[in-house]
Each structure stands twice: as C-alpha cells, then as structure tokens.
Amino acid sequence: AKFSLQSTIFEGDWPESGGWVDVEITKAAIVVLSESLRSAAAMRHLEPDVDDCDPSTAVCLEARLRSLPPELQRLVGQVAIPEDGGNSLIDAIRKGERVYGVSDGSASKGLAAHGWKLARRPSDPMAIKGSGPVDGIQPTAFRAEMQGQVA
C-alpha cells in the first residue's frame, strides 16, 4: 500500500483497531512493507513453566526458539546453538560478565541477508550464531545490518 505525503492531525486516543507496520519512506510516498513484528513480539506467550522457572536453572534455548511465532522465527533466522545449549553465555550474563552482540548484513540485486553472533570474545567456541533473509522491497545493506541487530 502507498500513501501520499499529506498529513492529517489525529486528535484523541489512537484507534483500538490500529496496528504496527514496517514502512519505507521514499521521496514520493510512504510504502507499507508488512505488518510489524513488534506486536507479535509483545503478544507472544511462552509456555507457563518457562516463565515461572527458577532463574538459576538451565534454560533450553531451542525450546524457546521453537515457541516463538513464525514471524519472529523468520526474523531470527537459522540459529546455531553450541553443545552446552548456550548455558555458558546465559551464566555469563547472569554473573554480569560482558557478552558481545555483533551483526552484519549485505544486499545485492534486490536480495539481502543478515548474520549475528553473541559471544564473550571473538573466537568463543560457545557463541550463539544466526543468519537469515531480510524482507522488504529492494532491501538495502543498512536494512540488512539493522535486521541482524534486531535478530
């Protein structure tokens, strides 16, 4: 859908039927690309026992990834979880140690992809990595890099 760059001041509360959308702004129009994943992320529900678990117990990242809505699974992409199930990174975060998140993306000929990594150091064998496609009309490298950060 395209909208002209004319505005209307909307007074009062936002309509209840409204929803988040991802848009691309060009010189001539605002293009609605897709329904945003923000609403899906805000409304997702994990299994009750996952949220009520003891914070010192191990977390099964694979189960949490499988519980995400399909839209968020696509955003995160294919994920490589280390042999320990990611628990060394989880323990580092719980202890307040530094964990770094890096991402990159590229675009060419109307297609784009992103990659990301969570690690304690550059050559961390227990890093969690992921990669996936980038959606949108003629996605740019910037969009790909940002989607890697969101993932």
Short mmCIF file of N, CA and C in Angstrom, two decimals:
data_model
loop_
_atom_site.label_atom_id
_atom_site.label_comp_id
_atom_site.label_asym_id
_atom_site.label_seq_id
_atom_site.Cartn_x
_atom_site.Cartn_y
_atom_site.Cartn_z
N ALA A 1 0.85 -1.17 0.00
CA ALA A 1 0.00 0.00 0.00
C ALA A 1 0.89 1.23 0.00
N LYS A 2 0.45 2.27 -0.69
CA LYS A 2 1.20 3.53 -0.72
C LYS A 2 0.30 4.65 -0.23
N PHE A 3 0.90 5.63 0.40
CA PHE A 3 0.18 6.79 0.90
C PHE A 3 0.88 8.03 0.40
N SER A 4 0.14 9.05 0.08
CA SER A 4 0.76 10.30 -0.31
C SER A 4 1.31 10.99 0.93
N LEU A 5 2.22 11.90 0.73
CA LEU A 5 2.84 12.59 1.86
C LEU A 5 2.01 13.78 2.32
N GLN A 6 0.73 13.57 2.51
CA GLN A 6 -0.14 14.56 3.10
C GLN A 6 -0.46 14.06 4.50
N SER A 7 -0.54 14.97 5.43
CA SER A 7 -0.77 14.53 6.81
C SER A 7 -2.11 15.02 7.32
N THR A 8 -2.59 14.30 8.31
CA THR A 8 -3.81 14.68 9.00
C THR A 8 -3.49 14.64 10.48
N ILE A 9 -3.82 15.68 11.19
CA ILE A 9 -3.61 15.68 12.63
C ILE A 9 -4.70 14.84 13.27
N PHE A 10 -4.27 13.87 14.03
CA PHE A 10 -5.21 12.97 14.68
C PHE A 10 -5.28 13.35 16.15
N GLU A 11 -6.42 13.84 16.57
CA GLU A 11 -6.56 14.25 17.96
C GLU A 11 -7.27 13.16 18.75
N GLY A 12 -6.90 13.00 19.98
CA GLY A 12 -7.52 11.99 20.82
C GLY A 12 -6.67 10.73 20.89
N ASP A 13 -7.28 9.68 21.39
CA ASP A 13 -6.58 8.41 21.55
C ASP A 13 -6.44 7.70 20.21
N TRP A 14 -5.41 6.86 20.11
CA TRP A 14 -5.23 6.06 18.91
C TRP A 14 -6.38 5.06 18.81
N PRO A 15 -6.80 4.75 17.60
CA PRO A 15 -7.89 3.76 17.47
C PRO A 15 -7.44 2.40 17.95
N GLU A 16 -8.36 1.66 18.57
CA GLU A 16 -8.03 0.33 19.08
C GLU A 16 -7.71 -0.64 17.96
N SER A 17 -8.22 -0.40 16.76
CA SER A 17 -8.00 -1.32 15.66
C SER A 17 -6.65 -1.11 14.98
N GLY A 18 -5.90 -0.11 15.40
CA GLY A 18 -4.61 0.17 14.77
C GLY A 18 -3.60 -0.92 15.07
N GLY A 19 -2.59 -0.98 14.24
CA GLY A 19 -1.52 -1.95 14.45
C GLY A 19 -0.20 -1.38 13.96
N TRP A 20 0.88 -1.99 14.38
CA TRP A 20 2.21 -1.58 13.97
C TRP A 20 2.48 -2.09 12.56
N VAL A 21 3.12 -1.26 11.76
CA VAL A 21 3.54 -1.68 10.42
C VAL A 21 4.97 -1.22 10.19
N ASP A 22 5.69 -1.94 9.32
CA ASP A 22 7.02 -1.53 8.90
C ASP A 22 6.85 -0.76 7.60
N VAL A 23 7.47 0.40 7.53
CA VAL A 23 7.31 1.25 6.35
C VAL A 23 8.67 1.61 5.77
N GLU A 24 8.64 2.01 4.51
CA GLU A 24 9.82 2.55 3.84
C GLU A 24 9.42 3.93 3.33
N ILE A 25 10.22 4.93 3.65
CA ILE A 25 9.91 6.29 3.24
C ILE A 25 10.76 6.63 2.03
N THR A 26 10.10 7.02 0.95
CA THR A 26 10.79 7.47 -0.26
C THR A 26 10.49 8.95 -0.45
N LYS A 27 11.02 9.54 -1.50
CA LYS A 27 10.77 10.97 -1.75
C LYS A 27 9.31 11.23 -2.08
N ALA A 28 8.63 10.24 -2.65
CA ALA A 28 7.26 10.47 -3.12
C ALA A 28 6.18 9.81 -2.27
N ALA A 29 6.55 8.83 -1.45
CA ALA A 29 5.49 8.08 -0.75
C ALA A 29 6.04 7.39 0.48
N ILE A 30 5.13 6.98 1.32
CA ILE A 30 5.45 6.09 2.43
C ILE A 30 4.86 4.73 2.05
N VAL A 31 5.71 3.72 1.93
CA VAL A 31 5.28 2.41 1.48
C VAL A 31 5.18 1.49 2.68
N VAL A 32 4.00 0.90 2.89
CA VAL A 32 3.82 -0.08 3.95
C VAL A 32 4.38 -1.41 3.45
N LEU A 33 5.42 -1.92 4.12
CA LEU A 33 6.07 -3.15 3.69
C LEU A 33 5.40 -4.39 4.25
N SER A 34 5.08 -4.34 5.54
CA SER A 34 4.49 -5.52 6.17
C SER A 34 3.96 -5.14 7.54
N GLU A 35 3.15 -6.02 8.10
CA GLU A 35 2.74 -5.85 9.48
C GLU A 35 3.98 -6.04 10.33
N SER A 36 4.18 -5.18 11.29
CA SER A 36 5.39 -5.22 12.09
C SER A 36 5.43 -6.43 13.02
N LEU A 37 6.65 -6.88 13.30
CA LEU A 37 6.83 -7.98 14.24
C LEU A 37 6.78 -7.49 15.68
N ARG A 38 6.77 -6.17 15.88
CA ARG A 38 6.75 -5.65 17.25
C ARG A 38 5.50 -6.11 18.00
N SER A 39 4.36 -6.13 17.32
CA SER A 39 3.14 -6.55 18.01
C SER A 39 3.19 -8.04 18.31
N ALA A 40 3.76 -8.82 17.40
CA ALA A 40 3.88 -10.26 17.65
C ALA A 40 4.81 -10.51 18.83
N ALA A 41 5.90 -9.73 18.89
CA ALA A 41 6.84 -9.91 20.00
C ALA A 41 6.20 -9.53 21.33
N ALA A 42 5.41 -8.47 21.32
CA ALA A 42 4.78 -8.02 22.55
C ALA A 42 3.71 -8.98 23.02
N MET A 43 3.07 -9.67 22.11
CA MET A 43 1.95 -10.52 22.47
C MET A 43 2.30 -12.00 22.60
N ARG A 44 3.55 -12.36 22.32
CA ARG A 44 3.88 -13.79 22.33
C ARG A 44 3.77 -14.36 23.75
N HIS A 45 3.46 -15.62 23.80
CA HIS A 45 3.34 -16.28 25.09
C HIS A 45 4.24 -17.50 25.10
N LEU A 46 5.12 -17.56 26.08
CA LEU A 46 5.94 -18.75 26.26
C LEU A 46 5.17 -19.73 27.13
N GLU A 47 5.63 -20.97 27.13
CA GLU A 47 4.99 -21.96 27.98
C GLU A 47 5.03 -21.46 29.42
N PRO A 48 3.97 -21.67 30.21
CA PRO A 48 3.94 -21.14 31.58
C PRO A 48 5.13 -21.58 32.41
N ASP A 49 5.59 -22.81 32.25
CA ASP A 49 6.68 -23.29 33.09
C ASP A 49 8.01 -22.61 32.73
N VAL A 50 8.14 -22.04 31.51
CA VAL A 50 9.36 -21.35 31.13
C VAL A 50 9.48 -20.05 31.90
N ASP A 51 8.39 -19.29 31.99
CA ASP A 51 8.44 -18.01 32.69
C ASP A 51 8.51 -18.17 34.20
N ASP A 52 7.96 -19.26 34.74
CA ASP A 52 7.92 -19.45 36.19
C ASP A 52 9.12 -20.22 36.73
N CYS A 53 10.11 -20.50 35.89
CA CYS A 53 11.22 -21.35 36.34
C CYS A 53 12.17 -20.58 37.24
N ASP A 54 12.95 -21.31 38.00
CA ASP A 54 13.97 -20.77 38.88
C ASP A 54 15.07 -20.17 38.00
N PRO A 55 15.47 -18.90 38.21
CA PRO A 55 16.47 -18.28 37.35
C PRO A 55 17.83 -18.96 37.38
N SER A 56 18.10 -19.79 38.38
CA SER A 56 19.40 -20.46 38.44
C SER A 56 19.40 -21.77 37.65
N THR A 57 18.25 -22.20 37.16
CA THR A 57 18.20 -23.45 36.41
C THR A 57 18.58 -23.20 34.94
N ALA A 58 18.94 -24.28 34.28
CA ALA A 58 19.33 -24.20 32.87
C ALA A 58 18.13 -23.78 32.02
N VAL A 59 18.39 -23.06 30.98
CA VAL A 59 17.36 -22.62 30.04
C VAL A 59 17.54 -23.38 28.74
N CYS A 60 16.47 -23.86 28.18
CA CYS A 60 16.55 -24.55 26.90
C CYS A 60 16.25 -23.54 25.79
N LEU A 61 17.31 -23.01 25.19
CA LEU A 61 17.13 -22.01 24.14
C LEU A 61 16.41 -22.59 22.93
N GLU A 62 16.67 -23.84 22.61
CA GLU A 62 16.00 -24.45 21.46
C GLU A 62 14.49 -24.46 21.66
N ALA A 63 14.04 -24.77 22.88
CA ALA A 63 12.60 -24.77 23.16
C ALA A 63 12.05 -23.36 23.07
N ARG A 64 12.79 -22.38 23.56
CA ARG A 64 12.32 -21.00 23.47
C ARG A 64 12.24 -20.53 22.03
N LEU A 65 13.22 -20.89 21.22
CA LEU A 65 13.19 -20.52 19.81
C LEU A 65 11.99 -21.17 19.10
N ARG A 66 11.73 -22.43 19.41
CA ARG A 66 10.58 -23.12 18.80
C ARG A 66 9.27 -22.51 19.24
N SER A 67 9.22 -21.88 20.43
CA SER A 67 7.98 -21.29 20.92
C SER A 67 7.68 -19.92 20.33
N LEU A 68 8.65 -19.33 19.62
CA LEU A 68 8.42 -18.03 19.00
C LEU A 68 7.41 -18.14 17.87
N PRO A 69 6.63 -17.08 17.64
CA PRO A 69 5.74 -17.08 16.47
C PRO A 69 6.57 -17.21 15.18
N PRO A 70 5.99 -17.76 14.12
CA PRO A 70 6.74 -17.96 12.87
C PRO A 70 7.39 -16.68 12.34
N GLU A 71 6.72 -15.52 12.53
CA GLU A 71 7.30 -14.26 12.06
C GLU A 71 8.62 -13.95 12.76
N LEU A 72 8.68 -14.21 14.06
CA LEU A 72 9.92 -13.95 14.79
C LEU A 72 10.97 -15.01 14.50
N GLN A 73 10.55 -16.25 14.28
CA GLN A 73 11.50 -17.29 13.90
C GLN A 73 12.18 -16.91 12.59
N ARG A 74 11.41 -16.38 11.64
CA ARG A 74 11.99 -15.95 10.37
C ARG A 74 12.96 -14.80 10.58
N LEU A 75 12.60 -13.86 11.45
CA LEU A 75 13.47 -12.72 11.73
C LEU A 75 14.80 -13.17 12.33
N VAL A 76 14.76 -14.06 13.29
CA VAL A 76 15.96 -14.55 13.95
C VAL A 76 16.80 -15.38 12.96
N GLY A 77 16.13 -16.14 12.10
CA GLY A 77 16.83 -16.94 11.10
C GLY A 77 17.24 -18.29 11.64
N GLN A 78 18.16 -18.92 10.92
CA GLN A 78 18.68 -20.21 11.36
C GLN A 78 19.68 -19.95 12.48
N VAL A 79 19.54 -20.67 13.58
CA VAL A 79 20.36 -20.43 14.75
C VAL A 79 21.23 -21.65 15.04
N ALA A 80 22.51 -21.41 15.28
CA ALA A 80 23.45 -22.46 15.68
C ALA A 80 23.72 -22.30 17.17
N ILE A 81 23.27 -23.26 17.94
CA ILE A 81 23.44 -23.23 19.40
C ILE A 81 24.59 -24.17 19.75
N PRO A 82 25.52 -23.73 20.60
CA PRO A 82 26.66 -24.59 20.95
C PRO A 82 26.25 -25.83 21.73
N GLU A 83 27.20 -26.73 21.90
CA GLU A 83 26.94 -28.02 22.56
C GLU A 83 26.34 -27.88 23.95
N ASP A 84 26.70 -26.83 24.68
CA ASP A 84 26.17 -26.66 26.03
C ASP A 84 24.78 -26.03 26.05
N GLY A 85 24.17 -25.88 24.88
CA GLY A 85 22.84 -25.30 24.80
C GLY A 85 22.81 -23.80 25.04
N GLY A 86 23.97 -23.16 25.00
CA GLY A 86 24.05 -21.72 25.23
C GLY A 86 24.14 -21.34 26.70
N ASN A 87 24.22 -22.34 27.57
CA ASN A 87 24.20 -22.05 29.01
C ASN A 87 25.44 -21.32 29.51
N SER A 88 26.60 -21.46 28.85
CA SER A 88 27.77 -20.70 29.29
C SER A 88 27.55 -19.20 29.07
N LEU A 89 26.88 -18.83 27.97
CA LEU A 89 26.57 -17.42 27.75
C LEU A 89 25.50 -16.93 28.73
N ILE A 90 24.51 -17.76 28.97
CA ILE A 90 23.46 -17.39 29.93
C ILE A 90 24.06 -17.19 31.31
N ASP A 91 24.95 -18.08 31.73
CA ASP A 91 25.61 -17.95 33.03
C ASP A 91 26.45 -16.67 33.09
N ALA A 92 27.14 -16.35 31.98
CA ALA A 92 27.96 -15.13 31.95
C ALA A 92 27.08 -13.89 32.12
N ILE A 93 25.94 -13.89 31.46
CA ILE A 93 25.01 -12.75 31.59
C ILE A 93 24.49 -12.66 33.02
N ARG A 94 24.12 -13.79 33.61
CA ARG A 94 23.62 -13.79 34.99
C ARG A 94 24.66 -13.29 35.98
N LYS A 95 25.94 -13.55 35.70
CA LYS A 95 27.02 -13.11 36.58
C LYS A 95 27.45 -11.67 36.31
N GLY A 96 26.85 -11.04 35.30
CA GLY A 96 27.21 -9.67 34.98
C GLY A 96 28.46 -9.55 34.14
N GLU A 97 28.91 -10.65 33.55
CA GLU A 97 30.09 -10.61 32.69
C GLU A 97 29.72 -10.02 31.33
N ARG A 98 30.72 -9.58 30.60
CA ARG A 98 30.46 -8.99 29.29
C ARG A 98 30.15 -10.07 28.27
N VAL A 99 29.09 -9.83 27.53
CA VAL A 99 28.73 -10.66 26.38
C VAL A 99 28.49 -9.68 25.24
N TYR A 100 29.11 -9.94 24.12
CA TYR A 100 29.04 -9.03 22.98
C TYR A 100 28.07 -9.56 21.93
N GLY A 101 27.34 -8.65 21.35
CA GLY A 101 26.46 -8.98 20.23
C GLY A 101 26.93 -8.22 19.00
N VAL A 102 27.16 -8.94 17.92
CA VAL A 102 27.59 -8.31 16.67
C VAL A 102 26.69 -8.79 15.55
N SER A 103 26.56 -7.97 14.52
CA SER A 103 25.75 -8.36 13.38
C SER A 103 26.31 -7.72 12.11
N ASP A 104 25.91 -8.27 10.99
CA ASP A 104 26.29 -7.72 9.70
C ASP A 104 25.19 -8.06 8.71
N GLY A 105 25.19 -7.38 7.62
CA GLY A 105 24.21 -7.65 6.59
C GLY A 105 24.72 -7.20 5.24
N SER A 106 24.14 -7.75 4.20
CA SER A 106 24.52 -7.33 2.86
C SER A 106 23.30 -7.41 1.95
N ALA A 107 23.36 -6.64 0.86
CA ALA A 107 22.27 -6.62 -0.11
C ALA A 107 22.85 -6.54 -1.51
N SER A 108 22.21 -7.24 -2.43
CA SER A 108 22.63 -7.21 -3.82
C SER A 108 21.50 -7.69 -4.71
N LYS A 109 21.26 -7.00 -5.78
CA LYS A 109 20.27 -7.39 -6.79
C LYS A 109 18.89 -7.67 -6.21
N GLY A 110 18.45 -6.83 -5.27
CA GLY A 110 17.11 -6.96 -4.71
C GLY A 110 16.96 -7.99 -3.61
N LEU A 111 18.04 -8.64 -3.22
CA LEU A 111 18.00 -9.62 -2.13
C LEU A 111 18.95 -9.18 -1.03
N ALA A 112 18.66 -9.59 0.20
CA ALA A 112 19.53 -9.22 1.32
C ALA A 112 19.50 -10.32 2.37
N ALA A 113 20.57 -10.36 3.16
CA ALA A 113 20.68 -11.35 4.23
C ALA A 113 21.39 -10.70 5.42
N HIS A 114 21.19 -11.29 6.59
CA HIS A 114 21.86 -10.79 7.79
C HIS A 114 22.48 -11.97 8.55
N GLY A 115 23.44 -11.63 9.39
CA GLY A 115 24.03 -12.61 10.29
C GLY A 115 24.29 -11.94 11.62
N TRP A 116 24.29 -12.73 12.69
CA TRP A 116 24.53 -12.17 14.02
C TRP A 116 25.24 -13.20 14.89
N LYS A 117 25.83 -12.71 15.99
CA LYS A 117 26.58 -13.59 16.89
C LYS A 117 26.56 -13.00 18.29
N LEU A 118 26.38 -13.84 19.30
CA LEU A 118 26.51 -13.47 20.71
C LEU A 118 27.68 -14.27 21.26
N ALA A 119 28.66 -13.58 21.84
CA ALA A 119 29.87 -14.27 22.30
C ALA A 119 30.53 -13.48 23.43
N ARG A 120 31.39 -14.16 24.19
CA ARG A 120 32.15 -13.50 25.24
C ARG A 120 33.46 -12.92 24.72
N ARG A 121 33.95 -13.45 23.61
CA ARG A 121 35.18 -12.97 22.98
C ARG A 121 35.13 -13.35 21.49
N PRO A 122 36.02 -12.81 20.65
CA PRO A 122 35.94 -13.06 19.21
C PRO A 122 35.95 -14.54 18.79
N SER A 123 36.76 -15.35 19.41
CA SER A 123 36.85 -16.75 18.99
C SER A 123 36.14 -17.70 19.97
N ASP A 124 35.09 -17.24 20.61
CA ASP A 124 34.38 -18.01 21.63
C ASP A 124 33.73 -19.26 21.00
N PRO A 125 34.16 -20.46 21.40
CA PRO A 125 33.56 -21.68 20.83
C PRO A 125 32.12 -21.89 21.30
N MET A 126 31.70 -21.17 22.35
CA MET A 126 30.35 -21.32 22.87
C MET A 126 29.43 -20.19 22.40
N ALA A 127 29.80 -19.53 21.30
CA ALA A 127 28.99 -18.45 20.74
C ALA A 127 27.69 -19.00 20.18
N ILE A 128 26.67 -18.18 20.21
CA ILE A 128 25.39 -18.49 19.56
C ILE A 128 25.35 -17.62 18.30
N LYS A 129 25.08 -18.26 17.15
CA LYS A 129 25.12 -17.56 15.86
C LYS A 129 23.81 -17.77 15.12
N GLY A 130 23.49 -16.80 14.28
CA GLY A 130 22.30 -16.93 13.45
C GLY A 130 22.44 -16.17 12.15
N SER A 131 21.61 -16.54 11.19
CA SER A 131 21.59 -15.83 9.91
C SER A 131 20.24 -16.05 9.25
N GLY A 132 19.84 -15.09 8.43
CA GLY A 132 18.56 -15.23 7.78
C GLY A 132 18.33 -14.20 6.69
N PRO A 133 17.18 -14.30 6.03
CA PRO A 133 16.84 -13.37 4.96
C PRO A 133 16.35 -12.04 5.51
N VAL A 134 16.36 -11.04 4.67
CA VAL A 134 15.86 -9.71 5.01
C VAL A 134 14.68 -9.43 4.09
N ASP A 135 13.56 -9.04 4.66
CA ASP A 135 12.36 -8.76 3.89
C ASP A 135 12.30 -7.30 3.47
N GLY A 136 11.47 -7.02 2.49
CA GLY A 136 11.25 -5.66 2.04
C GLY A 136 11.47 -5.52 0.55
N ILE A 137 11.00 -4.41 0.03
CA ILE A 137 11.15 -4.11 -1.39
C ILE A 137 12.54 -3.50 -1.58
N GLN A 138 13.35 -4.10 -2.41
CA GLN A 138 14.71 -3.63 -2.68
C GLN A 138 15.45 -3.32 -1.38
N PRO A 139 15.62 -4.33 -0.50
CA PRO A 139 16.29 -4.06 0.78
C PRO A 139 17.73 -3.60 0.58
N THR A 140 18.14 -2.72 1.46
CA THR A 140 19.49 -2.15 1.41
C THR A 140 20.39 -2.87 2.41
N ALA A 141 21.70 -2.63 2.27
CA ALA A 141 22.65 -3.19 3.23
C ALA A 141 22.37 -2.66 4.63
N PHE A 142 21.96 -1.39 4.72
CA PHE A 142 21.64 -0.81 6.02
C PHE A 142 20.48 -1.57 6.66
N ARG A 143 19.42 -1.83 5.90
CA ARG A 143 18.29 -2.59 6.43
C ARG A 143 18.76 -3.98 6.88
N ALA A 144 19.61 -4.61 6.09
CA ALA A 144 20.11 -5.94 6.43
C ALA A 144 20.89 -5.90 7.74
N GLU A 145 21.74 -4.89 7.90
CA GLU A 145 22.52 -4.78 9.14
C GLU A 145 21.61 -4.52 10.34
N MET A 146 20.60 -3.69 10.16
CA MET A 146 19.68 -3.41 11.26
C MET A 146 18.87 -4.66 11.62
N GLN A 147 18.46 -5.44 10.61
CA GLN A 147 17.71 -6.65 10.92
C GLN A 147 18.58 -7.65 11.67
N GLY A 148 19.88 -7.67 11.37
CA GLY A 148 20.80 -8.50 12.13
C GLY A 148 20.85 -8.09 13.59
N GLN A 149 20.81 -6.78 13.85
CA GLN A 149 20.80 -6.31 15.23
C GLN A 149 19.50 -6.65 15.92
N VAL A 150 18.38 -6.53 15.20
CA VAL A 150 17.08 -6.86 15.80
C VAL A 150 17.02 -8.35 16.13
N ALA A 151 17.54 -9.17 15.22
CA ALA A 151 17.53 -10.63 15.45
C ALA A 151 18.29 -10.96 16.71
#
